[in-house]
PDB file of C-alpha atoms in Angstrom:
ATOM      1  CA  MET R   1      14.359  27.476  13.760  1.00 44.00           C
ATOM      2  CA  ASP R   2      13.199  26.758  16.416  1.00 51.00           C
ATOM      3  CA  ARG R   3      12.068  23.162  16.369  1.00 52.00           C
ATOM      4  CA  VAL R   4      10.035  23.323  19.477  1.00 54.00           C
ATOM      5  CA  MET R   5       8.292  25.475  17.117  1.00 58.00           C
ATOM      6  CA  ILE R   6       4.083  25.056  17.766  1.00 61.00           C
ATOM      7  CA  GLU R   7       2.428  27.359  14.802  1.00 62.00           C
ATOM      8  CA  ASP R   8       4.216  30.809  13.507  1.00 63.00           C
ATOM      9  CA  ALA R   9       2.164  33.828  15.654  1.00 67.00           C
ATOM     10  CA  LEU R  10       1.619  36.786  13.201  1.00 73.00           C
ATOM     11  CA  PHE R  11      -0.116  33.936  10.938  1.00 73.00           C
ATOM     12  CA  PRO R  12      -1.419  31.039  12.916  1.00 73.00           C
ATOM     13  CA  ASN R  13      -2.768  29.731  10.215  1.00 78.00           C
ATOM     14  CA  CYS R  14      -0.813  29.450   7.418  1.00 77.00           C
ATOM     15  CA  PRO R  15       0.120  26.168   6.595  1.00 75.00           C
ATOM     16  CA  ILE R  16       3.266  27.408   4.465  1.00 80.00           C
ATOM     17  CA  ARG R  17       4.450  29.233   7.740  1.00 78.00           C
ATOM     18  CA  ASN R  18       3.733  26.866   9.910  1.00 78.00           C
ATOM     19  CA  ILE R  19       4.160  23.097   7.574  1.00 84.00           C
ATOM     20  CA  LEU R  20       6.388  24.185   5.051  1.00 84.00           C
ATOM     21  CA  SER R  21       8.912  25.782   7.541  1.00 81.00           C
ATOM     22  CA  ARG R  22       9.910  22.660   9.736  1.00 83.00           C
ATOM     23  CA  LEU R  23       8.801  20.328   6.669  1.00 88.00           C
ATOM     24  CA  CYS R  24      11.264  21.896   4.372  1.00 86.00           C
ATOM     25  CA  ASP R  25      14.087  22.371   6.304  1.00 90.00           C
ATOM     26  CA  LYS R  26      17.762  21.230   5.337  1.00 91.00           C
ATOM     27  CA  TRP R  27      17.503  17.536   5.802  1.00 95.00           C
ATOM     28  CA  SER R  28      13.466  16.592   6.609  1.00 96.00           C
ATOM     29  CA  LEU R  29      12.630  15.391   2.930  1.00 94.00           C
ATOM     30  CA  LEU R  30      15.646  13.777   2.748  1.00 94.00           C
ATOM     31  CA  VAL R  31      15.441  11.214   6.084  1.00 96.00           C
ATOM     32  CA  ILE R  32      10.868  11.054   4.551  1.00 96.00           C
ATOM     33  CA  TYR R  33      13.085   9.743   0.774  1.00 95.00           C
ATOM     34  CA  THR R  34      15.389   7.728   2.929  1.00 95.00           C
ATOM     35  CA  LEU R  35      13.265   6.128   4.750  1.00 96.00           C
ATOM     36  CA  ASN R  36      10.638   5.050   2.091  1.00 95.00           C
ATOM     37  CA  LYS R  37      13.492   3.943  -0.611  1.00 93.00           C
ATOM     38  CA  SER R  38      15.356   1.747   2.218  1.00 87.00           C
ATOM     39  CA  GLY R  39      12.053  -0.436   1.424  1.00 87.00           C
ATOM     40  CA  ARG R  40      11.808  -1.560   5.083  1.00 89.00           C
ATOM     41  CA  GLU R  41       9.625  -1.095   6.622  1.00 92.00           C
ATOM     42  CA  ALA R  42      11.900   0.972   9.394  1.00 95.00           C
ATOM     43  CA  LEU R  43      15.606   1.461   9.553  1.00 96.00           C
ATOM     44  CA  ARG R  44      17.614   1.435  12.755  1.00 95.00           C
ATOM     45  CA  PHE R  45      19.593   5.834  13.445  1.00 95.00           C
ATOM     46  CA  LYS R  46      22.938   4.124  12.163  1.00 94.00           C
ATOM     47  CA  GLU R  47      21.461   2.980   8.921  1.00 95.00           C
ATOM     48  CA  LEU R  48      19.213   6.605   8.040  1.00 96.00           C
ATOM     49  CA  GLN R  49      23.113   7.871   9.237  1.00 95.00           C
ATOM     50  CA  ARG R  50      24.629   5.854   6.802  1.00 95.00           C
ATOM     51  CA  GLU R  51      22.130   6.584   3.615  1.00 96.00           C
ATOM     52  CA  LEU R  52      23.218  10.424   4.160  1.00 96.00           C
ATOM     53  CA  PRO R  53      26.794  10.504   5.402  1.00 93.00           C
ATOM     54  CA  ASP R  54      26.789  14.014   5.789  1.00 96.00           C
ATOM     55  CA  ILE R  55      24.958  14.581   8.870  1.00 96.00           C
ATOM     56  CA  SER R  56      26.010  15.032  11.661  1.00 96.00           C
ATOM     57  CA  GLN R  57      24.317  12.585  14.172  1.00 95.00           C
ATOM     58  CA  LYS R  58      22.911  15.769  16.369  1.00 96.00           C
ATOM     59  CA  MET R  59      21.259  17.228  12.998  1.00 97.00           C
ATOM     60  CA  LEU R  60      19.715  13.468  12.191  1.00 97.00           C
ATOM     61  CA  THR R  61      18.968  13.015  16.584  1.00 96.00           C
ATOM     62  CA  VAL R  62      17.109  16.470  15.734  1.00 96.00           C
ATOM     63  CA  THR R  63      15.814  15.817  12.775  1.00 96.00           C
ATOM     64  CA  LEU R  64      13.640  12.677  13.564  1.00 97.00           C
ATOM     65  CA  ARG R  65      13.139  14.151  16.956  1.00 96.00           C
ATOM     66  CA  THR R  66      11.525  17.358  14.521  1.00 94.00           C
ATOM     67  CA  LEU R  67       9.614  14.678  12.329  1.00 96.00           C
ATOM     68  CA  GLU R  68       8.594  12.300  15.217  1.00 97.00           C
ATOM     69  CA  ASP R  69       6.708  15.482  16.659  1.00 94.00           C
ATOM     70  CA  ASP R  70       5.581  16.569  13.718  1.00 94.00           C
ATOM     71  CA  GLY R  71       3.662  12.812  13.467  1.00 96.00           C
ATOM     72  CA  TYR R  72       5.722  11.366   9.992  1.00 97.00           C
ATOM     73  CA  VAL R  73       8.180   9.450  11.832  1.00 98.00           C
ATOM     74  CA  THR R  74       7.283   6.208  14.218  1.00 98.00           C
ATOM     75  CA  ARG R  75      10.532   5.618  16.664  1.00 97.00           C
ATOM     76  CA  THR R  76      10.508   2.046  18.418  1.00 96.00           C
ATOM     77  CA  VAL R  77      12.835   0.983  20.919  1.00 94.00           C
ATOM     78  CA  TYR R  78      12.650  -2.928  21.650  1.00 93.00           C
ATOM     79  CA  PRO R  79      13.799  -3.564  25.386  1.00 91.00           C
ATOM     80  CA  GLU R  80      16.777  -5.580  23.990  1.00 90.00           C
ATOM     81  CA  VAL R  81      20.321  -5.121  25.124  1.00 90.00           C
ATOM     82  CA  PRO R  82      22.031  -2.879  23.652  1.00 87.00           C
ATOM     83  CA  PRO R  83      18.816  -1.467  22.603  1.00 87.00           C
ATOM     84  CA  ARG R  84      17.887  -1.690  19.971  1.00 90.00           C
ATOM     85  CA  VAL R  85      15.729   1.914  18.848  1.00 94.00           C
ATOM     86  CA  GLU R  86      14.683   1.853  14.744  1.00 96.00           C
ATOM     87  CA  TYR R  87      12.380   4.744  13.020  1.00 97.00           C
ATOM     88  CA  ALA R  88       9.732   4.062  10.690  1.00 97.00           C
ATOM     89  CA  LEU R  89       7.414   6.063   8.001  1.00 97.00           C
ATOM     90  CA  THR R  90       3.584   7.070   9.202  1.00 97.00           C
ATOM     91  CA  ARG R  91       0.678   6.670   7.177  1.00 97.00           C
ATOM     92  CA  ARG R  92       0.725  11.340   6.529  1.00 96.00           C
ATOM     93  CA  ALA R  93       4.391  10.398   5.740  1.00 97.00           C
ATOM     94  CA  HIS R  94       3.358   8.382   3.490  1.00 96.00           C
ATOM     95  CA  SER R  95       0.671  11.187   1.713  1.00 97.00           C
ATOM     96  CA  LEU R  96       3.054  13.405   1.612  1.00 96.00           C
ATOM     97  CA  LEU R  97       5.187  10.799  -0.247  1.00 96.00           C
ATOM     98  CA  PRO R  98       3.890  11.613  -4.311  1.00 96.00           C
ATOM     99  CA  HIS R  99       3.744  15.316  -3.478  1.00 94.00           C
ATOM    100  CA  VAL R 100       8.291  14.547  -2.344  1.00 92.00           C
ATOM    101  CA  ASP R 101       8.657  12.059  -5.483  1.00 93.00           C
ATOM    102  CA  ALA R 102       7.190  15.282  -8.150  1.00 96.00           C
ATOM    103  CA  LEU R 103       8.751  17.369  -6.626  1.00 93.00           C
ATOM    104  CA  ILE R 104      11.951  15.162  -6.956  1.00 92.00           C
ATOM    105  CA  GLY R 105      11.477  14.936 -10.400  1.00 95.00           C
ATOM    106  CA  TRP R 106      10.325  18.143 -10.815  1.00 96.00           C
ATOM    107  CA  ALA R 107      14.149  18.735 -10.087  1.00 95.00           C
ATOM    108  CA  SER R 108      15.536  16.744 -11.297  1.00 95.00           C
ATOM    109  CA  GLU R 109      13.693  18.115 -15.085  1.00 97.00           C
ATOM    110  CA  ASN R 110      15.271  21.327 -14.128  1.00 97.00           C
ATOM    111  CA  MET R 111      17.703  21.322 -11.721  1.00 96.00           C
ATOM    112  CA  ALA R 112      20.997  21.932 -15.056  1.00 96.00           C
ATOM    113  CA  ALA R 113      18.926  25.517 -15.904  1.00 97.00           C
ATOM    114  CA  ILE R 114      18.938  26.454 -12.983  1.00 96.00           C
ATOM    115  CA  MET R 115      22.219  25.368 -12.584  1.00 96.00           C
ATOM    116  CA  ASN R 116      22.855  27.648 -15.853  1.00 95.00           C
ATOM    117  CA  ASP R 117      21.016  30.381 -14.273  1.00 95.00           C
ATOM    118  CA  ARG R 118      22.731  30.720 -11.255  1.00 94.00           C
ATOM    119  CA  ARG R 119      26.139  30.247 -13.420  1.00 94.00           C
ATOM    120  CA  LYS R 120      25.043  33.324 -15.366  1.00 92.00           C
ATOM    121  CA  ALA R 121      23.899  35.394 -11.854  1.00 93.00           C
ATOM    122  CA  CYS R 122      27.548  34.767 -11.111  1.00 91.00           C
ATOM    123  CA  ARG R 123      28.707  36.436 -13.839  1.00 87.00           C
ATOM    124  CA  LYS R 124      27.372  39.942 -13.441  1.00 76.00           C
TER     125      LYS R 124
END
């Protein structure tokens, strides 16, 4: 997916294509969830990377930039040596959290059945 795509060419007013396509990639919701669950106002890059050990440095950078571009995350650079950069959720991201929590709850309730259906499909 093109990180800088502004809107879908064929369906410019479709929220599914324009918003969810960037928000629902492999990492974006996990980064938002991780920033929230830390219980702190902001996290440094390495702290985020430790919380998501299976994400590469490059992918975390791209994901954070995308979330920042779309107004879900703020990036604050402190003029220190060595430089300190922190990431925090915006009000927009906080307004999304109840929906993320509902999705996590739904996934938890349905995961066993879904995994069972996948196993059945593989046997066909």
